[in-house]
PDB file of C-alpha atoms in Angstrom:
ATOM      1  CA  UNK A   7      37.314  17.277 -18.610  1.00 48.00           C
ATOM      2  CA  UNK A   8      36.769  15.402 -15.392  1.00 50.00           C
ATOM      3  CA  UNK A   9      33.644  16.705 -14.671  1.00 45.00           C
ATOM      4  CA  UNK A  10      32.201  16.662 -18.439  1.00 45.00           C
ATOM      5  CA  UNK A  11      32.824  13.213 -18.201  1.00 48.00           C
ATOM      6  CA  UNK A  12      30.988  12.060 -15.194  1.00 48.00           C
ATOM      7  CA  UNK A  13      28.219  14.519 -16.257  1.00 45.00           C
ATOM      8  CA  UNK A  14      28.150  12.171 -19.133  1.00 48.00           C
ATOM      9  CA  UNK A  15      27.922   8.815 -17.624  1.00 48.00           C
ATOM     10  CA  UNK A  16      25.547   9.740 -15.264  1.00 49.00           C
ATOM     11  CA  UNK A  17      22.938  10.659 -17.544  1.00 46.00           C
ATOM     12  CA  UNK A  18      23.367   7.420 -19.772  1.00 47.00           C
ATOM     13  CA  UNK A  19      22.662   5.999 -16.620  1.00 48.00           C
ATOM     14  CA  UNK A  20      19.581   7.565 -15.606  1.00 45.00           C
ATOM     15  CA  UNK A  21      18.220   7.283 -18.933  1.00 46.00           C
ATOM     16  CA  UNK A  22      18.788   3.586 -18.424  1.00 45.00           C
ATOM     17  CA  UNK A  23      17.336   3.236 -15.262  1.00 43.00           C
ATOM     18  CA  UNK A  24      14.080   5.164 -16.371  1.00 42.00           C
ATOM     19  CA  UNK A  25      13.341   2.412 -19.092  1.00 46.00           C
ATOM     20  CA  UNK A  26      11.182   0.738 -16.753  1.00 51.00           C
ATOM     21  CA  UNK A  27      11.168  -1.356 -14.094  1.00 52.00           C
ATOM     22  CA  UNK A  28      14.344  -3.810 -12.750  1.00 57.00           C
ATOM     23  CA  UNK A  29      13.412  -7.300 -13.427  1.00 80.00           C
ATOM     24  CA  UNK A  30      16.647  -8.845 -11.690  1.00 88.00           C
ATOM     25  CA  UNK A  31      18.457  -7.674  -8.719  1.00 91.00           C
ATOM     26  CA  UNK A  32      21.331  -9.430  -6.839  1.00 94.00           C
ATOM     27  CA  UNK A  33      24.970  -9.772  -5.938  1.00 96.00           C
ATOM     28  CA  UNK A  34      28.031 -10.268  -7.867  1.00 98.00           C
ATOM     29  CA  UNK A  35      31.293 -11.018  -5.506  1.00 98.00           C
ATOM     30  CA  UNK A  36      34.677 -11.489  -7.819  1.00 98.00           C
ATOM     31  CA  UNK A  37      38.194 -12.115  -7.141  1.00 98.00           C
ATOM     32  CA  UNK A  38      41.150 -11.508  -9.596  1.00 98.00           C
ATOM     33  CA  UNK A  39      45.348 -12.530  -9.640  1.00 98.00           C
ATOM     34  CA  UNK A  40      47.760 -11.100 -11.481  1.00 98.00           C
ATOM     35  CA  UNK A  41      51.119 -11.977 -12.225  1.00 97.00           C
ATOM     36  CA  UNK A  42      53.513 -10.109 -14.925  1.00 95.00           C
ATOM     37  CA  UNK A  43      56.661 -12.690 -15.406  1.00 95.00           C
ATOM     38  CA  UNK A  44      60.294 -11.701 -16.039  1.00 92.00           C
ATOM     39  CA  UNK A  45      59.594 -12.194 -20.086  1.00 92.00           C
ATOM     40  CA  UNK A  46      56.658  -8.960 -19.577  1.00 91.00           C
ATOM     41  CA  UNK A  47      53.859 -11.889 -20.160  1.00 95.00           C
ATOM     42  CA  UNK A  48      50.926 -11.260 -17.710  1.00 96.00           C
ATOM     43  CA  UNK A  49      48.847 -14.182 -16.732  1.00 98.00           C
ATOM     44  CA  UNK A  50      45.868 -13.316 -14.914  1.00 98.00           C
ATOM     45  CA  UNK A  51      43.203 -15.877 -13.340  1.00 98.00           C
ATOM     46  CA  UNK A  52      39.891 -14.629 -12.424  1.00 98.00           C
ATOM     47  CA  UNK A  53      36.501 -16.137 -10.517  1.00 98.00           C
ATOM     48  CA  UNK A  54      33.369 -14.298 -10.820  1.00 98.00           C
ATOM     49  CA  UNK A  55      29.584 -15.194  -9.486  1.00 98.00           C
ATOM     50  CA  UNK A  56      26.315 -14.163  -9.497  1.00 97.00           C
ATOM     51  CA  UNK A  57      23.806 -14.629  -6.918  1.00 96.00           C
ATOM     52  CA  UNK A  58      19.517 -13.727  -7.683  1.00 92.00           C
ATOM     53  CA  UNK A  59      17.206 -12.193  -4.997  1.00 91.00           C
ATOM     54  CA  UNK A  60      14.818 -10.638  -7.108  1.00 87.00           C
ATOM     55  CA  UNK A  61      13.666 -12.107 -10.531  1.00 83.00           C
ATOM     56  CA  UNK A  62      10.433 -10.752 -11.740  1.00 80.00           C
ATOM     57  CA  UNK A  63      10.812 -12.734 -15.081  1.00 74.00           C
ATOM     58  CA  UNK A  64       7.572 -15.036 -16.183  1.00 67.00           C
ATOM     59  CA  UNK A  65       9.842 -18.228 -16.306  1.00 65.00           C
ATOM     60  CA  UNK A  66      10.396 -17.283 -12.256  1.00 62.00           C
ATOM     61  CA  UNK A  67       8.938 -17.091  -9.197  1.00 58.00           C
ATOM     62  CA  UNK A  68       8.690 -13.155  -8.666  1.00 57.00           C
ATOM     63  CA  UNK A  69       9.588 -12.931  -4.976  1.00 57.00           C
ATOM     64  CA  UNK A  70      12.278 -12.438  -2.750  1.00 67.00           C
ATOM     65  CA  UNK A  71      14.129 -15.999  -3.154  1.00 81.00           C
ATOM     66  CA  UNK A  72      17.923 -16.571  -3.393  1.00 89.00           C
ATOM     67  CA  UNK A  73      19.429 -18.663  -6.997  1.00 90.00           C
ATOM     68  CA  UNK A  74      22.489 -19.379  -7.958  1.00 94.00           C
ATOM     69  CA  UNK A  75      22.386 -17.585 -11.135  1.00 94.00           C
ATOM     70  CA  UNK A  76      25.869 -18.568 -12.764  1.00 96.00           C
ATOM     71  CA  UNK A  77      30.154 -19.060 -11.567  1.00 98.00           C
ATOM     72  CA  UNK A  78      32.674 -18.282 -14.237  1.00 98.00           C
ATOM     73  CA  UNK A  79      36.236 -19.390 -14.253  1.00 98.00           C
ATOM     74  CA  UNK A  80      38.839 -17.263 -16.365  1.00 98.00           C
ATOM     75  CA  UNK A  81      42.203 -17.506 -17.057  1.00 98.00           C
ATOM     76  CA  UNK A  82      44.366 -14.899 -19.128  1.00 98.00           C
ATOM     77  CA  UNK A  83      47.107 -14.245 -20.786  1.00 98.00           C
ATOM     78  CA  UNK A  84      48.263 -10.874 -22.062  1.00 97.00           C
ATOM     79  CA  UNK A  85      51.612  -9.126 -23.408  1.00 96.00           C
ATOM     80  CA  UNK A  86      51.805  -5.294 -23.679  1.00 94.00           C
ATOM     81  CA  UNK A  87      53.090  -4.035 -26.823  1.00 93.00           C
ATOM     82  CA  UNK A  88      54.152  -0.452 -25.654  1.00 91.00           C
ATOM     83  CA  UNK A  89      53.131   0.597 -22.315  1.00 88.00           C
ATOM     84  CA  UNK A  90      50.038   1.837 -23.878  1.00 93.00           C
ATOM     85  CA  UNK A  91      48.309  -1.039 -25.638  1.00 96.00           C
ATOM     86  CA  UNK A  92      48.145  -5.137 -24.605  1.00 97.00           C
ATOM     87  CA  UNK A  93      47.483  -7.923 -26.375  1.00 98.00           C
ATOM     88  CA  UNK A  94      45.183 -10.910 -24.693  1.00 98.00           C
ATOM     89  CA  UNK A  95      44.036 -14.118 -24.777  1.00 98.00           C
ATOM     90  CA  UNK A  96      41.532 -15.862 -22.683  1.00 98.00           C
ATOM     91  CA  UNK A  97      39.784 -19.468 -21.858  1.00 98.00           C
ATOM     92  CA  UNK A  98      36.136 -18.972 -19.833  1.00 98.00           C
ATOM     93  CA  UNK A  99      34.241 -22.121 -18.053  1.00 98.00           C
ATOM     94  CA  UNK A 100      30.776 -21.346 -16.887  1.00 98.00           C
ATOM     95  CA  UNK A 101      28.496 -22.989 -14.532  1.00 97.00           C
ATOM     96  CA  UNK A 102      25.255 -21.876 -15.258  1.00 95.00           C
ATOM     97  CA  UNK A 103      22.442 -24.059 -12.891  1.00 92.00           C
ATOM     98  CA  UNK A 104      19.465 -22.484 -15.170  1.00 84.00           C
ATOM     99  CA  UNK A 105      20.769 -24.007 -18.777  1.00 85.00           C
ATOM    100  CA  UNK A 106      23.976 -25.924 -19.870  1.00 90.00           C
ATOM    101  CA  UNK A 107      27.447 -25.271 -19.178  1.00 96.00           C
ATOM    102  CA  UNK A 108      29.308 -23.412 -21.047  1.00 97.00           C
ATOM    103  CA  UNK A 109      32.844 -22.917 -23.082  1.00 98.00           C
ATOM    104  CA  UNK A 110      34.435 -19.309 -24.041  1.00 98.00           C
ATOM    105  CA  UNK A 111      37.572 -18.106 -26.249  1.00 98.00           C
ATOM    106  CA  UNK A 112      38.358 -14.577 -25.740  1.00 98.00           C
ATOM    107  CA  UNK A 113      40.289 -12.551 -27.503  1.00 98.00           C
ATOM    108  CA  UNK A 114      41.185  -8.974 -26.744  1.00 98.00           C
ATOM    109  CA  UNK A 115      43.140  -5.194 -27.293  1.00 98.00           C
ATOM    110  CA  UNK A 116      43.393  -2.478 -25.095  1.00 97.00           C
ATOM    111  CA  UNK A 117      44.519   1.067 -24.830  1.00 95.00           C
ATOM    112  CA  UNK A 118      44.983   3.052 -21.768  1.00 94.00           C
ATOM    113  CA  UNK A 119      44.537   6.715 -22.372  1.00 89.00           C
ATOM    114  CA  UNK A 120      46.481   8.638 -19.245  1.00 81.00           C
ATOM    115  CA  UNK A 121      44.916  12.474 -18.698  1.00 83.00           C
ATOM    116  CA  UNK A 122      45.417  14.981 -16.433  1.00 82.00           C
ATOM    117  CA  UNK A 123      43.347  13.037 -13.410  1.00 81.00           C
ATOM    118  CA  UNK A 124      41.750  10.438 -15.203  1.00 90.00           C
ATOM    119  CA  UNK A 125      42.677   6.757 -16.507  1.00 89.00           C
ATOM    120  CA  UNK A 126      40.822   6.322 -19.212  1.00 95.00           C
ATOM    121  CA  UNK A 127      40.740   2.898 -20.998  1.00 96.00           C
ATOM    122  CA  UNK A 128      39.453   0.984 -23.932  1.00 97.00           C
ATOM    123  CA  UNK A 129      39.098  -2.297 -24.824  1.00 98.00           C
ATOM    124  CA  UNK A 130      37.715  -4.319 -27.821  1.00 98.00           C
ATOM    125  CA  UNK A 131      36.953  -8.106 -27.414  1.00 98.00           C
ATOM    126  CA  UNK A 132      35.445 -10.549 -29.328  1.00 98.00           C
ATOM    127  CA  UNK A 133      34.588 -14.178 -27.436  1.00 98.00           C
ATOM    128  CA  UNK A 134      32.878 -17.570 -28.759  1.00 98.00           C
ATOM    129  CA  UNK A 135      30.732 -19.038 -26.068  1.00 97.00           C
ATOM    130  CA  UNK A 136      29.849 -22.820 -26.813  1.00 97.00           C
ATOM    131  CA  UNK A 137      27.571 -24.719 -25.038  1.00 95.00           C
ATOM    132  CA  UNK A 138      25.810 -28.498 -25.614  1.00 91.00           C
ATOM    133  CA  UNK A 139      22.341 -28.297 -27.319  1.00 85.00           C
ATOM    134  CA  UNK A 140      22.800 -25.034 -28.255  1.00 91.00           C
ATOM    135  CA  UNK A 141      24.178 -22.815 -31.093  1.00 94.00           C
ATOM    136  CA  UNK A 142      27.767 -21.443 -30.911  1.00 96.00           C
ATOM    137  CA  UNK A 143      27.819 -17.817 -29.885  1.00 96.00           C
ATOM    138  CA  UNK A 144      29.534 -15.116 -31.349  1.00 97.00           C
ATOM    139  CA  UNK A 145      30.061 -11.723 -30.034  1.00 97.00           C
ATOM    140  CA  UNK A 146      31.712  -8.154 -30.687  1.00 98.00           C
ATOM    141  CA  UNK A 147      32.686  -6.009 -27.667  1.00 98.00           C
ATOM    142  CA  UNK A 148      33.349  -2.400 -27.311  1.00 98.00           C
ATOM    143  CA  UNK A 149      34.765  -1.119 -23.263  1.00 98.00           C
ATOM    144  CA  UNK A 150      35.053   2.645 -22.310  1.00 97.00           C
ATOM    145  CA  UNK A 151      35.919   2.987 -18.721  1.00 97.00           C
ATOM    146  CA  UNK A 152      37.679   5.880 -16.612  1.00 95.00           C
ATOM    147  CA  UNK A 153      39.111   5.499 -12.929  1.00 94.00           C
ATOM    148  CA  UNK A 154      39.404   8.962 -10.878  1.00 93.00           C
ATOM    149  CA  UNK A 155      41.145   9.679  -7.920  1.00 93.00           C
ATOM    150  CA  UNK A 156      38.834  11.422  -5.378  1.00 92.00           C
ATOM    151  CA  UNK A 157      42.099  13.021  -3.839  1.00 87.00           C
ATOM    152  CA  UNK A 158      44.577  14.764  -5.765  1.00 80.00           C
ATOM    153  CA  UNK A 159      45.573  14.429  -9.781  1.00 80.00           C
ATOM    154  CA  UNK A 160      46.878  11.031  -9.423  1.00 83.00           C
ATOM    155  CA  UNK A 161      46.237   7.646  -7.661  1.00 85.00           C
ATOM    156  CA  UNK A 162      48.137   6.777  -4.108  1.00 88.00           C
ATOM    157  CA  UNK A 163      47.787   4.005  -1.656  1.00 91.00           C
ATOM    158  CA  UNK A 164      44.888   3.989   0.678  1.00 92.00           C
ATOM    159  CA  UNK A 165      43.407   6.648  -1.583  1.00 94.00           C
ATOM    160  CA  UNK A 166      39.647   6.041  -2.472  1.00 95.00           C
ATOM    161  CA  UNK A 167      38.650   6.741  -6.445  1.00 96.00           C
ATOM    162  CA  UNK A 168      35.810   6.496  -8.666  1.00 96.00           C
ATOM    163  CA  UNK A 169      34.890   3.832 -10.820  1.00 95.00           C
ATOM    164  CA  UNK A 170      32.592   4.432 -14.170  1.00 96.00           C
ATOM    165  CA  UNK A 171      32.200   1.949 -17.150  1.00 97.00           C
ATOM    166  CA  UNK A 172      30.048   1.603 -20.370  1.00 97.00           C
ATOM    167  CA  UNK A 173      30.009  -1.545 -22.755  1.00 97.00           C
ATOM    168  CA  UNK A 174      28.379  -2.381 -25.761  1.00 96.00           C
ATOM    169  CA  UNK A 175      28.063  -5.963 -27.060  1.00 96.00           C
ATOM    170  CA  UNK A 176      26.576  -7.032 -30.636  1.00 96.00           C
ATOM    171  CA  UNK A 177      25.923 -10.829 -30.339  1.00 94.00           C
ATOM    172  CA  UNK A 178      25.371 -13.637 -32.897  1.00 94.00           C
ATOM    173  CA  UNK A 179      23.929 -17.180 -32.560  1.00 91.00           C
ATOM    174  CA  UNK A 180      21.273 -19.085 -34.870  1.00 89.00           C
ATOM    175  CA  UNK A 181      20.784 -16.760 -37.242  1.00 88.00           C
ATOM    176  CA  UNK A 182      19.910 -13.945 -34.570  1.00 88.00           C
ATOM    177  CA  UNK A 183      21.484 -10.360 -34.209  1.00 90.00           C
ATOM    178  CA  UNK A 184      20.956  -9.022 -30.656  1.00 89.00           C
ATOM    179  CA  UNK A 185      22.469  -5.916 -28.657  1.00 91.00           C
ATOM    180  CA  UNK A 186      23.330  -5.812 -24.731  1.00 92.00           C
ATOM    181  CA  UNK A 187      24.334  -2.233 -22.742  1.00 95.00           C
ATOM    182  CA  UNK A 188      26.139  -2.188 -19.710  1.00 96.00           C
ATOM    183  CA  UNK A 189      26.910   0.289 -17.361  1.00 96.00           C
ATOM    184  CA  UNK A 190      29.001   0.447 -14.048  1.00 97.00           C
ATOM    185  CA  UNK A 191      29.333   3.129 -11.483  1.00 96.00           C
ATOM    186  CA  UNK A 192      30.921   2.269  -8.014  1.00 96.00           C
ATOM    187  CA  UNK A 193      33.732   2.946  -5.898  1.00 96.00           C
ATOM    188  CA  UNK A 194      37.317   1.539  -5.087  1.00 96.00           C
ATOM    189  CA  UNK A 195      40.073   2.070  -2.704  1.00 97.00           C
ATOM    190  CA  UNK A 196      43.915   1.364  -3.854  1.00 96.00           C
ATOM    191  CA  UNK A 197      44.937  -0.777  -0.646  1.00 96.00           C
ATOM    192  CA  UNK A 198      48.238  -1.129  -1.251  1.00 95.00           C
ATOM    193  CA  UNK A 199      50.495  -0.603  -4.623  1.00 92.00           C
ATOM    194  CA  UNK A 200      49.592  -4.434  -5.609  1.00 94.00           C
ATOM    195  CA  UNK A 201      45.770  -4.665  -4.181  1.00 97.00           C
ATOM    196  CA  UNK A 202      42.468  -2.635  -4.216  1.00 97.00           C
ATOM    197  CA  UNK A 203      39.021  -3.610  -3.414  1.00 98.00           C
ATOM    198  CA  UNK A 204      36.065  -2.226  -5.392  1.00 98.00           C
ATOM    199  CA  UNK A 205      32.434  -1.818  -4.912  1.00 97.00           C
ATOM    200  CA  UNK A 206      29.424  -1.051  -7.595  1.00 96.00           C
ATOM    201  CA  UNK A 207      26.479  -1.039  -9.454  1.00 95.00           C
ATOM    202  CA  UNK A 208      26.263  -3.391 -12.440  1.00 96.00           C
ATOM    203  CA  UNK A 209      23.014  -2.350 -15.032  1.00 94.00           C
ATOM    204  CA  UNK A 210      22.765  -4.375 -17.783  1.00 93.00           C
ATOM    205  CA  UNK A 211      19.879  -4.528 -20.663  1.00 89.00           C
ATOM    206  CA  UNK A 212      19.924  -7.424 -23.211  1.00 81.00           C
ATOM    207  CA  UNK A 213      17.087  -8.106 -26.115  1.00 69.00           C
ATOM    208  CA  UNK A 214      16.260  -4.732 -27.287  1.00 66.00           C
ATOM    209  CA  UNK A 215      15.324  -6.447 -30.249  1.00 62.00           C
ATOM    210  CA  UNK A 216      12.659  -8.220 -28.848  1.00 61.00           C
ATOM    211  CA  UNK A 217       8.747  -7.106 -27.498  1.00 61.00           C
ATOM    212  CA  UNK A 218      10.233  -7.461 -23.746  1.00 68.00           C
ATOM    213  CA  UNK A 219      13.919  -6.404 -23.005  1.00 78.00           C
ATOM    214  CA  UNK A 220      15.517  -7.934 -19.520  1.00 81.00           C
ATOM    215  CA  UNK A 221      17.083  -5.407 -17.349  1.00 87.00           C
ATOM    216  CA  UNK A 222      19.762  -6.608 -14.487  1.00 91.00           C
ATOM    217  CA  UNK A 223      21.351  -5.154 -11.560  1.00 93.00           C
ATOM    218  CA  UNK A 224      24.531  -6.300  -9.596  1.00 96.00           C
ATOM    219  CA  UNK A 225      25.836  -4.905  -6.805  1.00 96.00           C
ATOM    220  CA  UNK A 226      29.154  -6.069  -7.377  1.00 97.00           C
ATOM    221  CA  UNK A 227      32.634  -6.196  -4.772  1.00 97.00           C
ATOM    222  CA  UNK A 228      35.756  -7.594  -5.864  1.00 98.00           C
ATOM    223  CA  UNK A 229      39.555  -7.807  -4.715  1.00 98.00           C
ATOM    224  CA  UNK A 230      41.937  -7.261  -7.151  1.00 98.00           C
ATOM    225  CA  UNK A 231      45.457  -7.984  -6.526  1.00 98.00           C
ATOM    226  CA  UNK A 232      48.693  -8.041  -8.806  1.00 96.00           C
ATOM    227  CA  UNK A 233      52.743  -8.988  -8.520  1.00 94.00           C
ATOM    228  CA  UNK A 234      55.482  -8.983 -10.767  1.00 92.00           C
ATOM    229  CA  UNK A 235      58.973 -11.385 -10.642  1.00 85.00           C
ATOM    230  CA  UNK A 236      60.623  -8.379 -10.648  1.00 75.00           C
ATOM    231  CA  UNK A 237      59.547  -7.025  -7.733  1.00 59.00           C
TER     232      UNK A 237
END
C-alpha cells in the first residue's frame, strides 16, 4: 500500500512538471504553534511567506531578481470530535506588496486515516478572501496528504519521514469559475515528541481555464511545534 501510493504521487507530479516550463521559482519559510488547552480546544497560530527569484511572467522582469511576493498571518481554532475527525475555524491577514491586502475566513474538517505505516489525512476547507477594490472570493478545498516513516512502521523522535500532498481548489469571484492543483513532496524529521522541521517542494498551477496557465514552485522549510496544558 505504501509503495502504490508514492508510485502514485510521483507520477501526478511528473505529469505536472512536464506541462511546460516554471514561470515562478522561490522560497517559502513558515513557522507554526500549537497549543491543545485543558477543555481539548486547539488554538494554533501560524506565519507563512513567500519570497520570488525567478518570475518569467509578462507583467515582470524575467531575471534573477528577489520580491517580496506575499506574508500571511493565521490564527486557528479547532476541537476534535473523536480522535479521528476536527472541527476548525480560522482568521487569515495577508500582505501582498503586488495588489491589496487582504482578509480570509476559513472554515474546515478533517479526518486522519491511520494504516499500517502511513498517516493518511484529509481535509475539506472552504475560505472567503476579501480584499479593497476587488470582488469577494470564494473557494472550495479538497487535501489528501500521507506522512511515512522512513524507519520502521511507525513515527519516533529524531526519525526522518516522508512528506507527500495533493490539493485541489475550485475558486469563485466576479462571476468567474477557476481551478488551482497543488502538489507537495519533501522531507521532515520528528525532533522531538512536540517539534519537527520539514523541507519541500511546493508546485502549484492556477488558470487552467485561461489561454496561459501560471505554474509556481516553492521550496518550502518550516518548524512546527505543539504543547498541551496537560502535559
Amino acid at each position: 500500500m505504501r509503495t502504490l501510493l508514492l508510485f502514485i504521487f510521483l507520477i501526478a507530479s511528473l505529469c505536472s512538471f512536464g506541462q511546460s516550463p516554471t514561470s515562478i521559482f522561490g522560497f517559502f519559510p513558515e513557522a507554526q504553534l500549537s497549543y491543545k488547552t485543558k477543555s481539548g480546544f486547539k488554538l494554533s497560530t501560524k506565519i507563512e511567506s513567500q519570497h520570488g527569484v525567478i518570475n518569467t511572467s509578462p507583467e515582470m522582469n524575467p531575471e534573477y531578481n528577489y520580491y517580496h511576493n506575499q506574508t500571511d498571518f493565521q490564527g486557528f481554532i479547532g476541537k476534535s470530535i473523536n480522535p479521528f475527525v476536527s472541527l476548525t475555524v480560522g482568521y487569515q491577514y495577508r500582505i501582498d506588496p503586488q495588489s491589496n491586502n487582504s482578509n480570509r475566513s476559513i472554515q474546515q474538517i478533517s479526518f486522519v486515516q491511520p494504516l499500517t505505516g502511513i498517516k493518511l489525512g484529509h481535509r475539506i476547507r472552504t475560505d472567503q478572501t476579501f480584499a479593497s477594490e476587488e470582488s469577494p472570493e470564494f473557494r472550495g478545498r479538497y487535501r489528501l496528504s500521507a506522512e511515512i516513516p522512513l524507519s520502521g512502521q511507525s513515527l519516533d523522535p529524531t526519525e526522518f519521514y516522508c512528506i507527500l500532498s495533493d490539493e485541489g481548489i475550485i475558486s469563485y469571484q466576479n462571476d468567474d469559475a477557476g481551478f488551482e492543483n497543488r502538489f507537495v513532496i519533501g522531507m521532515g524529521k520528528l525532533l522531538t515528541k512536540h517539534q519537527k522541521v520539514q523541507i519541500a517542494l511546493d508546485y502549484r498551477t492556477d488558470k487552467f481555464s485561461a489561454p496561459s496557465i501560471r505554474h509556481r514552485t516553492w521550496f518550502k522549510f518550516g518548524w512546527y511545534a505543539s504543547f498541551s496544558a496537560n502535559k
